[in-house]
Short mmCIF file of C-alpha atoms and ligand atoms in Angstrom, two decimals:
data_model
loop_
_atom_site.label_atom_id
_atom_site.label_comp_id
_atom_site.label_asym_id
_atom_site.label_seq_id
_atom_site.Cartn_x
_atom_site.Cartn_y
_atom_site.Cartn_z
CA MET A 215 23.07 -13.43 11.04
CA SER A 216 21.26 -15.89 8.83
CA THR A 217 20.03 -17.98 11.76
CA GLU A 218 18.24 -14.90 13.12
CA GLU A 219 15.60 -15.37 10.50
CA GLU A 220 14.58 -18.75 11.80
CA ASP A 221 11.94 -18.95 14.52
CA GLY A 222 13.98 -21.49 16.40
CA GLY A 223 17.32 -19.69 16.10
CA THR A 224 19.84 -19.01 18.84
CA PRO A 225 18.03 -19.15 22.21
CA ALA A 226 20.29 -16.50 23.70
CA ALA A 227 18.95 -13.73 21.48
CA GLU A 228 15.99 -11.84 22.94
CA THR A 229 14.67 -10.63 19.66
CA VAL A 230 14.26 -12.17 16.28
CA ARG A 231 14.59 -10.54 12.89
CA VAL A 232 11.22 -10.46 11.10
CA TRP A 233 11.10 -7.61 8.54
CA ASP A 234 14.03 -7.20 6.20
CA PRO A 235 15.26 -3.68 5.32
CA LEU A 236 13.45 -3.63 1.98
CA VAL A 237 10.06 -4.33 3.62
CA ARG A 238 10.65 -1.55 6.17
CA LEU A 239 11.88 0.95 3.61
CA PHE A 240 8.93 -0.01 1.39
CA HIS A 241 6.43 0.50 4.18
CA TRP A 242 7.51 3.90 5.43
CA SER A 243 8.18 5.24 1.93
CA LEU A 244 4.68 4.08 1.02
CA VAL A 245 3.19 5.90 4.00
CA VAL A 246 4.93 9.15 2.97
CA ALA A 247 4.21 8.84 -0.78
CA PHE A 248 0.57 7.85 -0.21
CA THR A 249 0.03 10.74 2.19
CA VAL A 250 1.58 13.24 -0.23
CA ALA A 251 -0.46 11.83 -3.17
CA TYR A 252 -3.67 11.99 -1.18
CA LEU A 253 -3.09 15.49 0.18
CA SER A 254 -2.06 16.86 -3.23
CA SER A 255 -5.00 15.32 -5.09
CA GLU A 256 -7.35 18.26 -4.95
CA GLU A 257 -5.59 20.25 -7.64
CA GLU A 258 -3.96 18.51 -10.61
CA SER A 259 -0.37 19.08 -9.59
CA ALA A 260 2.90 17.55 -10.74
CA LEU A 261 3.45 16.67 -7.07
CA HIS A 262 0.35 14.48 -7.16
CA VAL A 263 1.47 12.66 -10.29
CA TYR A 264 5.06 12.20 -9.08
CA SER A 265 4.11 10.95 -5.64
CA GLY A 266 1.52 8.68 -7.28
CA TYR A 267 4.23 7.20 -9.48
CA VAL A 268 6.40 6.62 -6.42
CA VAL A 269 3.52 4.63 -4.91
CA LEU A 270 3.19 2.62 -8.14
CA GLY A 271 6.94 1.91 -8.21
CA LEU A 272 6.91 0.80 -4.58
CA ILE A 273 3.98 -1.56 -5.22
CA VAL A 274 5.73 -3.16 -8.19
CA VAL A 275 8.93 -3.69 -6.17
CA ARG A 276 6.92 -5.17 -3.28
CA LEU A 277 5.07 -7.57 -5.60
CA ILE A 278 8.39 -8.91 -6.88
CA TRP A 279 9.80 -9.05 -3.34
CA GLY A 280 6.71 -11.02 -2.30
CA VAL A 281 7.96 -13.83 -4.51
CA VAL A 282 11.75 -13.64 -4.20
CA GLY A 283 12.19 -11.79 -0.88
CA SER A 284 13.14 -12.93 2.60
CA ARG A 285 11.05 -15.44 4.53
CA HIS A 286 8.35 -13.26 6.14
CA ALA A 287 8.20 -10.93 3.14
CA ARG A 288 6.95 -13.70 0.87
CA PHE A 289 3.25 -14.00 0.05
CA ARG A 290 3.61 -17.74 0.63
CA ASP A 291 4.46 -16.99 4.25
CA PHE A 292 1.39 -14.89 5.07
CA VAL A 293 -1.41 -15.56 2.57
CA ARG A 294 -3.33 -18.24 4.46
CA PRO A 295 -6.49 -20.22 3.58
CA PRO A 296 -9.88 -18.90 4.85
CA GLY A 297 -10.11 -21.56 7.57
CA GLU A 298 -6.95 -20.26 9.19
CA VAL A 299 -8.16 -16.66 8.93
CA PHE A 300 -11.43 -17.54 10.72
CA ALA A 301 -9.58 -19.55 13.35
CA TYR A 302 -7.37 -16.52 13.97
CA LEU A 303 -10.39 -14.18 14.18
CA ARG A 304 -12.15 -16.53 16.60
CA GLY A 305 -9.03 -16.48 18.74
CA LEU A 306 -8.99 -12.69 18.49
CA ALA A 307 -12.63 -12.49 19.63
CA SER A 308 -11.90 -14.70 22.64
CA GLY A 309 -8.90 -12.54 23.49
CA GLN A 310 -6.38 -15.33 22.89
CA PRO A 311 -5.30 -15.11 19.26
CA ARG A 312 -2.57 -17.44 18.04
CA HIS A 313 0.73 -15.62 17.71
CA TYR A 314 2.43 -15.33 14.33
CA LEU A 315 5.92 -13.99 13.81
CA GLY A 316 5.15 -12.50 10.37
CA HIS A 317 1.77 -11.07 9.34
CA ASN A 318 -1.11 -12.83 11.06
CA PRO A 319 -3.67 -14.44 8.66
CA ALA A 320 -6.09 -11.49 8.86
CA GLY A 321 -3.27 -8.97 8.47
CA GLY A 322 -1.95 -10.95 5.51
CA TRP A 323 -5.20 -10.51 3.58
CA MET A 324 -5.26 -6.85 4.55
CA VAL A 325 -1.81 -6.49 2.97
CA ILE A 326 -3.16 -8.08 -0.25
CA ALA A 327 -6.25 -5.82 -0.19
CA LEU A 328 -4.05 -2.73 0.27
CA LEU A 329 -1.69 -3.71 -2.53
CA VAL A 330 -4.57 -4.46 -4.94
CA SER A 331 -6.44 -1.25 -4.20
CA LEU A 332 -3.22 0.80 -4.43
CA PHE A 333 -2.58 -0.84 -7.79
CA VAL A 334 -6.06 0.14 -9.03
CA VAL A 335 -5.64 3.74 -7.78
CA THR A 336 -2.27 4.24 -9.40
CA LEU A 337 -3.08 2.52 -12.72
CA SER A 338 -6.34 4.46 -13.07
CA GLY A 339 -4.36 7.60 -12.22
CA VAL A 340 -1.92 6.89 -15.04
CA VAL A 341 -4.77 6.29 -17.51
CA LEU A 342 -6.44 9.51 -16.35
CA ASP A 343 -3.24 11.48 -16.65
CA PHE A 344 -2.72 10.35 -20.22
CA ALA A 345 -6.39 10.85 -21.07
CA GLU A 346 -6.10 14.42 -19.89
CA GLY A 347 -3.18 14.95 -22.24
CA GLY A 348 -0.50 15.37 -19.58
CA GLY A 349 1.26 12.05 -19.32
CA ALA A 350 3.99 11.49 -16.82
CA MET A 351 6.74 11.63 -19.35
CA ALA A 352 5.47 14.97 -20.56
CA ALA A 353 5.39 16.18 -16.98
CA ALA A 354 9.01 15.13 -16.61
CA GLY A 355 10.23 18.48 -17.84
CA SER A 356 9.67 18.90 -21.56
CA GLY A 357 7.12 21.60 -21.00
CA VAL A 358 4.48 19.63 -22.86
CA ALA A 359 2.62 19.15 -19.61
CA VAL A 360 2.31 22.87 -19.19
CA ILE A 361 0.80 23.17 -22.65
CA ALA A 362 -1.47 20.20 -22.02
CA THR A 363 -2.65 21.67 -18.76
CA ALA A 364 -3.29 25.01 -20.43
CA ARG A 365 -5.32 23.26 -23.12
CA ALA A 366 -7.24 21.32 -20.52
CA ASP A 367 -8.03 24.61 -18.82
CA GLU A 368 -9.32 25.94 -22.11
CA GLY A 369 -11.63 23.02 -22.23
CA GLU A 370 -10.02 21.25 -25.17
CA TYR A 371 -9.80 18.03 -23.25
CA GLY A 372 -13.29 18.09 -22.07
CA GLU A 373 -13.61 20.01 -18.81
CA TYR A 374 -16.78 21.53 -20.21
CA GLY A 375 -18.26 18.32 -21.49
CA GLU A 376 -20.93 17.99 -24.17
CA GLY A 377 -19.41 18.60 -27.61
CA GLY A 378 -15.76 18.02 -26.60
CA GLU A 379 -13.54 16.00 -28.91
CA ARG A 380 -11.61 13.69 -26.66
CA GLY A 381 -14.10 11.11 -25.50
CA GLU A 382 -14.84 12.52 -22.07
CA GLY A 383 -17.00 9.51 -21.34
CA GLY A 384 -13.87 7.42 -20.89
CA GLU A 385 -12.14 10.13 -18.94
CA GLU A 386 -15.05 10.51 -16.57
CA PHE A 387 -15.15 6.77 -16.11
CA TRP A 388 -11.47 6.67 -15.09
CA GLU A 389 -11.95 9.68 -12.88
CA GLU A 390 -14.70 7.80 -11.06
CA VAL A 391 -12.55 4.68 -10.78
CA HIS A 392 -9.60 6.75 -9.56
CA GLU A 393 -11.53 8.65 -6.93
CA ALA A 394 -13.52 5.65 -5.72
CA SER A 395 -10.44 3.42 -5.41
CA ALA A 396 -8.57 6.22 -3.60
CA ASN A 397 -11.40 6.35 -1.06
CA VAL A 398 -11.52 2.56 -0.73
CA THR A 399 -7.77 2.60 -0.09
CA LEU A 400 -8.14 5.27 2.56
CA PHE A 401 -10.83 3.19 4.25
CA LEU A 402 -8.56 0.11 4.16
CA VAL A 403 -5.72 2.18 5.64
CA PHE A 404 -7.93 3.08 8.63
CA LEU A 405 -8.89 -0.59 9.08
CA HIS A 406 -5.21 -1.50 8.72
CA ILE A 407 -4.11 0.93 11.41
CA ALA A 408 -6.98 -0.22 13.68
CA GLY A 409 -5.90 -3.84 13.12
CA VAL A 410 -2.30 -2.98 14.00
CA ILE A 411 -3.42 -1.32 17.24
CA VAL A 412 -5.75 -4.19 18.23
CA SER A 413 -3.16 -6.87 17.46
CA SER A 414 -0.44 -4.93 19.27
CA LEU A 415 -2.60 -4.70 22.39
CA LEU A 416 -3.79 -8.30 22.36
CA HIS A 417 -0.37 -9.77 21.67
CA ARG A 418 1.31 -7.25 23.97
CA GLU A 419 3.89 -6.46 21.32
CA ASN A 420 4.64 -3.20 19.56
CA LEU A 421 4.06 -3.99 15.87
CA VAL A 422 4.86 -0.44 14.79
CA ARG A 423 8.28 -0.60 16.44
CA ALA A 424 8.86 -3.96 14.75
CA MET A 425 8.18 -2.32 11.38
CA VAL A 426 10.85 0.27 12.27
CA THR A 427 13.55 -1.95 13.76
CA GLY A 428 12.65 -5.14 11.86
CA ARG A 429 12.78 -7.14 15.10
CA LYS A 430 10.21 -8.69 17.43
CA PRO A 431 10.66 -10.09 20.92
CA ARG A 432 11.19 -13.82 20.82
CA ALA A 433 7.79 -15.32 21.71
C1 HEM B 768 1.12 5.82 10.30
C2 HEM B 768 0.31 4.91 9.87
C3 HEM B 768 0.70 3.45 9.75
C4 HEM B 768 1.17 2.59 10.69
C5 HEM B 768 1.45 2.87 12.16
C6 HEM B 768 1.37 1.31 10.05
C7 HEM B 768 1.85 0.18 10.66
C8 HEM B 768 2.09 -1.02 10.04
C9 HEM B 768 2.60 -2.20 10.70
C10 HEM B 768 2.92 -2.30 12.19
C11 HEM B 768 2.69 -3.18 9.79
C12 HEM B 768 3.12 -4.63 10.05
C13 HEM B 768 1.89 -5.39 10.45
C14 HEM B 768 2.23 -6.74 11.02
O1 HEM B 768 3.04 -6.82 11.95
O2 HEM B 768 1.67 -7.75 10.52
C15 HEM B 768 2.27 -2.64 8.51
C16 HEM B 768 2.26 -3.32 7.32
C17 HEM B 768 1.82 -2.79 6.13
N1 HEM B 768 1.25 -1.54 5.96
FE1 HEM B 768 1.12 -0.08 7.34
N2 HEM B 768 0.99 1.41 8.74
C18 HEM B 768 0.59 2.70 8.51
C19 HEM B 768 0.15 3.23 7.33
C20 HEM B 768 0.06 2.53 6.16
C21 HEM B 768 -0.42 3.09 4.91
C22 HEM B 768 -0.85 4.56 4.73
C23 HEM B 768 -0.36 2.10 3.99
C24 HEM B 768 -0.73 2.13 2.54
C25 HEM B 768 -1.16 3.15 1.88
C26 HEM B 768 0.14 0.92 4.65
C27 HEM B 768 0.34 -0.29 4.05
C28 HEM B 768 0.92 -1.39 4.63
C29 HEM B 768 1.32 -2.58 3.91
C30 HEM B 768 1.16 -2.83 2.40
C31 HEM B 768 1.89 -3.45 4.85
C32 HEM B 768 2.51 -4.81 4.59
C33 HEM B 768 4.01 -4.62 4.66
C34 HEM B 768 4.76 -5.68 3.89
O3 HEM B 768 4.61 -6.88 4.15
O4 HEM B 768 5.49 -5.30 2.99
N3 HEM B 768 0.38 1.21 5.97
N4 HEM B 768 1.89 -1.33 8.71
C1 HEM B 769 -1.82 6.34 -4.09
C2 HEM B 769 -1.82 7.11 -5.13
C3 HEM B 769 -2.92 8.06 -5.50
C4 HEM B 769 -3.98 8.56 -4.78
C5 HEM B 769 -4.34 8.26 -3.32
C6 HEM B 769 -4.72 9.44 -5.64
C7 HEM B 769 -5.87 10.12 -5.29
C8 HEM B 769 -6.54 11.03 -6.08
C9 HEM B 769 -7.75 11.72 -5.73
C10 HEM B 769 -8.50 11.53 -4.40
C11 HEM B 769 -8.07 12.56 -6.75
C12 HEM B 769 -9.23 13.53 -6.81
C13 HEM B 769 -10.27 12.98 -7.73
C14 HEM B 769 -11.32 14.02 -8.05
O1 HEM B 769 -11.69 14.78 -7.13
O2 HEM B 769 -11.75 14.06 -9.18
C15 HEM B 769 -7.07 12.40 -7.77
C16 HEM B 769 -7.03 13.08 -8.97
C17 HEM B 769 -6.12 12.86 -9.96
N1 HEM B 769 -5.09 11.95 -9.95
FE1 HEM B 769 -4.60 10.71 -8.43
N2 HEM B 769 -4.11 9.48 -6.88
C18 HEM B 769 -3.01 8.65 -6.82
C19 HEM B 769 -2.13 8.38 -7.85
C20 HEM B 769 -2.14 8.99 -9.09
C21 HEM B 769 -1.24 8.70 -10.18
C22 HEM B 769 -0.14 7.64 -10.17
C23 HEM B 769 -1.60 9.53 -11.21
C24 HEM B 769 -0.99 9.68 -12.58
C25 HEM B 769 0.11 9.22 -13.00
C26 HEM B 769 -2.72 10.32 -10.78
C27 HEM B 769 -3.35 11.28 -11.55
C28 HEM B 769 -4.43 12.03 -11.17
C29 HEM B 769 -5.05 13.04 -12.00
C30 HEM B 769 -4.62 13.42 -13.40
C31 HEM B 769 -6.11 13.56 -11.24
C32 HEM B 769 -7.07 14.68 -11.63
C33 HEM B 769 -8.37 14.12 -12.07
C34 HEM B 769 -9.32 15.21 -12.41
O3 HEM B 769 -10.02 15.68 -11.49
O4 HEM B 769 -9.36 15.59 -13.57
N3 HEM B 769 -3.04 9.96 -9.48
N4 HEM B 769 -6.14 11.45 -7.33
#
């Protein structure tokens, strides 16, 4: 099995293993958790906070895996210098992009952009949650969250602004950061999906299937 991870492994095999199970589980769990967090963001629900924490946990695991994980999961494998990114994009524009087994150089930077913006969204969400008096741990079942929410509804934590006690300036700031970074992330997700479609067409390979099965046709 171990030779499957090498580009020049056994010639008889028609496919090669690219994405390890952790990367695949990470990706599709992220898609679900992000979607739930985004769709539940309108009202301040426990679902939003929980799904947001799942996203945060996934990001942390992926950051660690980017250092110690399998070959194509490592940042070292797919974070390329700008020259290589431009060379790849030029190839893309001429319809003959160089083929990479792992993330291509443009896709690699998109992965970094997604991880960074998801990190900003989730951390600002945590700050906001605590600023509003909920706090994830409180939401975890002690009932404190219910009280905090009730207080917030009464305006104690600043819904009604002006003379409030709890430094709404800071809270508003984090609310802005949270909302703006959520929208930036959504924009990046659209670019990401567009990039996956374009690369799949130009390379004539199904990248989505590869993220499900972990395998790509041997080039
Ligand atoms: C249904 C929609 C989606 C599809 C079809 C999709 C597809 C893919 C594919 C095919 C890859 C591998 C790209 C490659 O071969 O280089 C990938 C990677 C990635 N996608 Fe998505 N994606 C989707 C939604 C999302 C969303 C919503 C997020 C984040 C909120 C996301 C974040 C990522 C990240 C971080 C990676 C890098 C994976 C890793 O190396 O661990 N994707 N995606
Ligand atoms: C990928 C993860 C997340 C996304 C996409 C996301 C997105 C959003 C969006 C779009 C809003 C609405 C902002 C507004 O209209 O004011 C919101 C509100 C909120 N989010 Fe998140 N969020 C995420 C993670 C989290 C996390 C991890 C927490 C806390 C632990 C959190 C806590 C909150 C709170 C407390 C609000 C209500 C803010 C308010 O209007 O008072 N979010 N989120």
